[in-house]
C-alpha atoms as a printed R data frame, in Angstrom:
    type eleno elety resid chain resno       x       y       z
1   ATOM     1    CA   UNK     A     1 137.749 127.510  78.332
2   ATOM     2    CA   UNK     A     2 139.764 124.430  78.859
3   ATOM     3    CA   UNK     A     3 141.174 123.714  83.083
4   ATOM     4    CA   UNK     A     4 144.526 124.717  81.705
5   ATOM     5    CA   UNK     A     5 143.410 128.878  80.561
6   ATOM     6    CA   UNK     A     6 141.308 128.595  84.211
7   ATOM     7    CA   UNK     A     7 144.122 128.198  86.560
8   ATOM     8    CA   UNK     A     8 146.689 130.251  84.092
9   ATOM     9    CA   UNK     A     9 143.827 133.151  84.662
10  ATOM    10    CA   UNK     A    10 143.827 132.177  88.546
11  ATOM    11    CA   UNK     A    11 147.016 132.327  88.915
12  ATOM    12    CA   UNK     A    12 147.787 135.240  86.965
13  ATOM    13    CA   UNK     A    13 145.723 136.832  89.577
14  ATOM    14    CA   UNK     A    14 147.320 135.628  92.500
15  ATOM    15    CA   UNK     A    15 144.233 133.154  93.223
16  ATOM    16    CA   UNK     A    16 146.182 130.648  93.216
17  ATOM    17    CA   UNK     A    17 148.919 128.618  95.203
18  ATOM    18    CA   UNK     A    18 151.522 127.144  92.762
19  ATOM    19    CA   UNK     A    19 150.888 123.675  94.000
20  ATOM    20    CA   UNK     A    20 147.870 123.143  91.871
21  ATOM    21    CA   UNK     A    21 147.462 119.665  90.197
22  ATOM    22    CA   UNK     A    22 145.070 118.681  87.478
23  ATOM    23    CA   UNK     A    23 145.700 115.276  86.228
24  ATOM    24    CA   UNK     A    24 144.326 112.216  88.524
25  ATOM    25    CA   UNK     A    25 141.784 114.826  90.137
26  ATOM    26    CA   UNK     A    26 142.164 117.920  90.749
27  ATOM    27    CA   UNK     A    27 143.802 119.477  94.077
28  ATOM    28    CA   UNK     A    28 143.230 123.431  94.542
29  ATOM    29    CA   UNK     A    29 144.891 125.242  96.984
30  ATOM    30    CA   UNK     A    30 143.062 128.719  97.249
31  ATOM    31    CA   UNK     A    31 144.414 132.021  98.452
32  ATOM    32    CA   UNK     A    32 141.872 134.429 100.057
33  ATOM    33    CA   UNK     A    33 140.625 133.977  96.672
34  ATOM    34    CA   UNK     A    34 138.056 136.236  96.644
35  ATOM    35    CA   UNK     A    35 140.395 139.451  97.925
36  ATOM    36    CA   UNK     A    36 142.821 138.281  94.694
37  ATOM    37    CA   UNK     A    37 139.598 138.382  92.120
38  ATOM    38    CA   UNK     A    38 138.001 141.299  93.155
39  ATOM    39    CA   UNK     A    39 141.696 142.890  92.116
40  ATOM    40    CA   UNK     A    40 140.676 142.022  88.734
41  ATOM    41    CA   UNK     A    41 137.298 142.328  87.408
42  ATOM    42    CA   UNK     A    42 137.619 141.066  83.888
43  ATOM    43    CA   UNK     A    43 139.028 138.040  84.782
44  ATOM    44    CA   UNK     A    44 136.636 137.187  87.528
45  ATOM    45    CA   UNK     A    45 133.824 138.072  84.717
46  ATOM    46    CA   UNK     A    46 135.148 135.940  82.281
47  ATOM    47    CA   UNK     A    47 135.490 133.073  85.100
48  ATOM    48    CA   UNK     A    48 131.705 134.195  86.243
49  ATOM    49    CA   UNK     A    49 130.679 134.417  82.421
50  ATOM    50    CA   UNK     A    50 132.169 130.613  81.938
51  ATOM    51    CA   UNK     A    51 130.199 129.326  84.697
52  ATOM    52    CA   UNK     A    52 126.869 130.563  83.505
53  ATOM    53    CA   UNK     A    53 127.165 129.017  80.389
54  ATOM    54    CA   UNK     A    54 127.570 125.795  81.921
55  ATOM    55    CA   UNK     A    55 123.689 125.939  82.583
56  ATOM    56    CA   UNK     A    56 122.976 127.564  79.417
57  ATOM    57    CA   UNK     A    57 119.669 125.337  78.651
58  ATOM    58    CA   UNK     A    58 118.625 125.895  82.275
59  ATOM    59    CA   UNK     A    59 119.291 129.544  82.709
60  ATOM    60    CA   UNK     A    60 118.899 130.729  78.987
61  ATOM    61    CA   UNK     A    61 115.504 129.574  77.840
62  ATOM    62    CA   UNK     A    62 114.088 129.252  81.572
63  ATOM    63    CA   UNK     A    63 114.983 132.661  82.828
64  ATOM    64    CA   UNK     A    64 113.985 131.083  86.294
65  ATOM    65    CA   UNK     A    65 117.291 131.978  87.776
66  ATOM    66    CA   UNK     A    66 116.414 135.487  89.740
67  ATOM    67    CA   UNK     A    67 118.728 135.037  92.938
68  ATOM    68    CA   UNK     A    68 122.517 133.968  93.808
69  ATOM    69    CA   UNK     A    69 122.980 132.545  97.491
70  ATOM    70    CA   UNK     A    70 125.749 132.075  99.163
71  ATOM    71    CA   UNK     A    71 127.428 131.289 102.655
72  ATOM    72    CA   UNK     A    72 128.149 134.445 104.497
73  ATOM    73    CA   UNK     A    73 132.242 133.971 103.726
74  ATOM    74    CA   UNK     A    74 131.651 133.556 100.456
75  ATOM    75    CA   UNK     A    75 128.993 136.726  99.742
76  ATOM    76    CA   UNK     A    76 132.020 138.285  97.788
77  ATOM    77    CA   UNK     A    77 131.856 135.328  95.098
78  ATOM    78    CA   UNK     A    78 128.147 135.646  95.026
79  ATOM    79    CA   UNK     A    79 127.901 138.921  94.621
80  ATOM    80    CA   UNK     A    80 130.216 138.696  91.342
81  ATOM    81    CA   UNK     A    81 128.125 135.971  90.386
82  ATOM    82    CA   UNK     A    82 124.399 138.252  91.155
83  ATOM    83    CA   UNK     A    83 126.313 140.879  88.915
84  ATOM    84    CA   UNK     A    84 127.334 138.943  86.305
85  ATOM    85    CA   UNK     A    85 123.646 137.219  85.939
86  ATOM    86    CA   UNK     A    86 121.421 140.295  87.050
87  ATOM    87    CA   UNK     A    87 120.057 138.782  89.901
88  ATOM    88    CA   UNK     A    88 119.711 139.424  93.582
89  ATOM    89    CA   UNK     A    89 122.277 138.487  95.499
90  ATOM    90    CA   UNK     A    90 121.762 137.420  99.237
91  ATOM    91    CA   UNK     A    91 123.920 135.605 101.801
92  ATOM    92    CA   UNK     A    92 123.554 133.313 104.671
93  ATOM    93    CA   UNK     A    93 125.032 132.319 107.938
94  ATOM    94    CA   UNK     A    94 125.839 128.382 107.298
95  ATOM    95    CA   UNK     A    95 127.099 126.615 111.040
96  ATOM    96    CA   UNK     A    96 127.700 122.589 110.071
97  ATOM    97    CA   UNK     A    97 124.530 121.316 108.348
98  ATOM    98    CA   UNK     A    98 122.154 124.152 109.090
99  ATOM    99    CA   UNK     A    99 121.611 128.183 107.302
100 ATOM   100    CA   UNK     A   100 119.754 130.743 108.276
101 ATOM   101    CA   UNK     A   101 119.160 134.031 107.012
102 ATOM   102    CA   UNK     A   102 120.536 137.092 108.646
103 ATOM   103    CA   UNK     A   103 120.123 140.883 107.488
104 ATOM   104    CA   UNK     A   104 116.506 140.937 106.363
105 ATOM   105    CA   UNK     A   105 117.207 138.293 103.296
106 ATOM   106    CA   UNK     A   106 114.021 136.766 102.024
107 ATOM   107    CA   UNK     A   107 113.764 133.850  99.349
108 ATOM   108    CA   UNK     A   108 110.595 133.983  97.274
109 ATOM   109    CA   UNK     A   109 108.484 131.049  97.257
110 ATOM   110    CA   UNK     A   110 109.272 129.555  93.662
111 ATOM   111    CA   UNK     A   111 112.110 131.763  93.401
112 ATOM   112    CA   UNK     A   112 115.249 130.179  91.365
113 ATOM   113    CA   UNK     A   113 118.455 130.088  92.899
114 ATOM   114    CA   UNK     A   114 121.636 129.182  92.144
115 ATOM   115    CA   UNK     A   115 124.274 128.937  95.108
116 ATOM   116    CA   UNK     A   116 127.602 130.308  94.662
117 ATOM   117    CA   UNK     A   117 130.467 128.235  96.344
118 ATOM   118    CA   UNK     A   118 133.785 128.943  95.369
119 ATOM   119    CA   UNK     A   119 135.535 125.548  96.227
120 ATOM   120    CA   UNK     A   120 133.467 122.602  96.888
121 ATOM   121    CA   UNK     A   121 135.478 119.905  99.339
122 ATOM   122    CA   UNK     A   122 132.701 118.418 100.546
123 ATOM   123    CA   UNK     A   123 128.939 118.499 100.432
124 ATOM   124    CA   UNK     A   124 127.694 120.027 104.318
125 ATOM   125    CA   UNK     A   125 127.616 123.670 103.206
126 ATOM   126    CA   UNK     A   126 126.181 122.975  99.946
127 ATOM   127    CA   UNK     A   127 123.212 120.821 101.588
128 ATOM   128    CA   UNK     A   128 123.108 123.743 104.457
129 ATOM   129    CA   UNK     A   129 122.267 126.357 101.641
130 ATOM   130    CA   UNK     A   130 120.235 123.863  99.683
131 ATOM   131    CA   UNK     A   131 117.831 122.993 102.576
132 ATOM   132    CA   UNK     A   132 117.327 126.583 103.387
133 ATOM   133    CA   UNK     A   133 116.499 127.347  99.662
134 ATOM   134    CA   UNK     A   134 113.861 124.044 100.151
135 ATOM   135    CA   UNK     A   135 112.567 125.747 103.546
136 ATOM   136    CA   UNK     A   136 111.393 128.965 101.631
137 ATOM   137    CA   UNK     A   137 109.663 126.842  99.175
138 ATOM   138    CA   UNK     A   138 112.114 128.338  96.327
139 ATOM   139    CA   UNK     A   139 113.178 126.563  93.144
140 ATOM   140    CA   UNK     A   140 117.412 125.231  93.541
141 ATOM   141    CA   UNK     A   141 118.214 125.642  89.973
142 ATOM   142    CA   UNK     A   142 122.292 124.865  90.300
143 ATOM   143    CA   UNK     A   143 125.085 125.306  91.949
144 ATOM   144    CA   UNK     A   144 128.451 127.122  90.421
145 ATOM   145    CA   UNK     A   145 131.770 126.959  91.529
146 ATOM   146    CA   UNK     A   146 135.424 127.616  90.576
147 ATOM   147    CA   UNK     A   147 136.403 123.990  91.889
148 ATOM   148    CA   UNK     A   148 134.261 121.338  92.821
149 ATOM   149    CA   UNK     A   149 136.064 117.910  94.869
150 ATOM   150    CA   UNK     A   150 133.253 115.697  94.805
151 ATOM   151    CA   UNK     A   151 131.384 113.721  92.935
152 ATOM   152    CA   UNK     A   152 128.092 115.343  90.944
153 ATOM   153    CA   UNK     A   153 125.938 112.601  92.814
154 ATOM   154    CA   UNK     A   154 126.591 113.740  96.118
155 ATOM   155    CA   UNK     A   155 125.278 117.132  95.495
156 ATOM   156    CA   UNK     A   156 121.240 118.032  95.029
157 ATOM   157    CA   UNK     A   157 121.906 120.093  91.653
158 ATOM   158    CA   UNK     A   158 123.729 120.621  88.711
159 ATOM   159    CA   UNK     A   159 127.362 121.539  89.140
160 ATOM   160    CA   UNK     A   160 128.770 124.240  86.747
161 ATOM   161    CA   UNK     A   161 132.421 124.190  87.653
162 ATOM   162    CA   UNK     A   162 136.114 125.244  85.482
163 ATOM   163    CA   UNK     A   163 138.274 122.838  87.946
């Protein structure tokens, strides 16, 4: 699926503001995004779908991935994403540079995860999540998002993004 079908799908679903711009880097203005997807479950399975098989040597012949984390405003993302992949799917309370888990959530030591943020601007909450993933002594296998603003370098795994 090419950037073009991505934010025709988003925006079909009202996910999107129509000031979108793709060439010279890409600037995404996001409704309550998550509110807009959960509206429409084949599309956000399709999206969810798309970003799996960016990791398709690392997930697929692996299988390590068994967990989907994300930041406690974005649990709605994850949770498509834990659904979509057949995996657990647990949240955490991200203030600045530093998670915790709330609720009773446990990572398993070697444990793969994957974090789920919808819209990467810059790299604090993924680092936040990441460290916490570290702390439990689990395995960061990648990250997926629906847009990602920064650079791959700046972020401690692979990226699976569609903007």
């Amino acid at each position: 699926m090419n950037k073009e079908e991505v934010v025709d799908m988003l925006r079909a679903s009202c996910a999107l503001q129509e000031d979108v711009q793709l060439q010279n880097g890409v600037t995404v203005e996001f409704l309550p995004v998550m509110d807009r997807l959960l509206e429409d479950p084949i599309t956000t399975n399709r999206l969810i779908v798309e970003l799996f098989q960016g990791f398709d040597p690392l997930l697929q012949v692996q299988k390590r991935t068994k967990c989907i984390l994300a930041a406690d405003e974005d649990k709605l993302f994850g949770f498509m994403g834990a659904a979509v992949g057949w995996c657990r799917s647990l949240y955490a309370d991200v203030k600045g540079e530093s998670a915790s888990f709330g609720h009773g959530f446990v990572l398993n030591k070697k444990e793969g995860v994957i974090l789920a943020v919808p819209v990467i601007e810059d790299a604090a909450k993924v680092n936040a999540l990441a460290s916490l993933v570290k702390r439990a002594d689990a395995q960061l296998v990648g990250i997926i998002c629906l847009a990602n603003c920064l650079d791959g370098d700046e972020l401690p795994a692979p990226v699976s993004s569609l903007l």
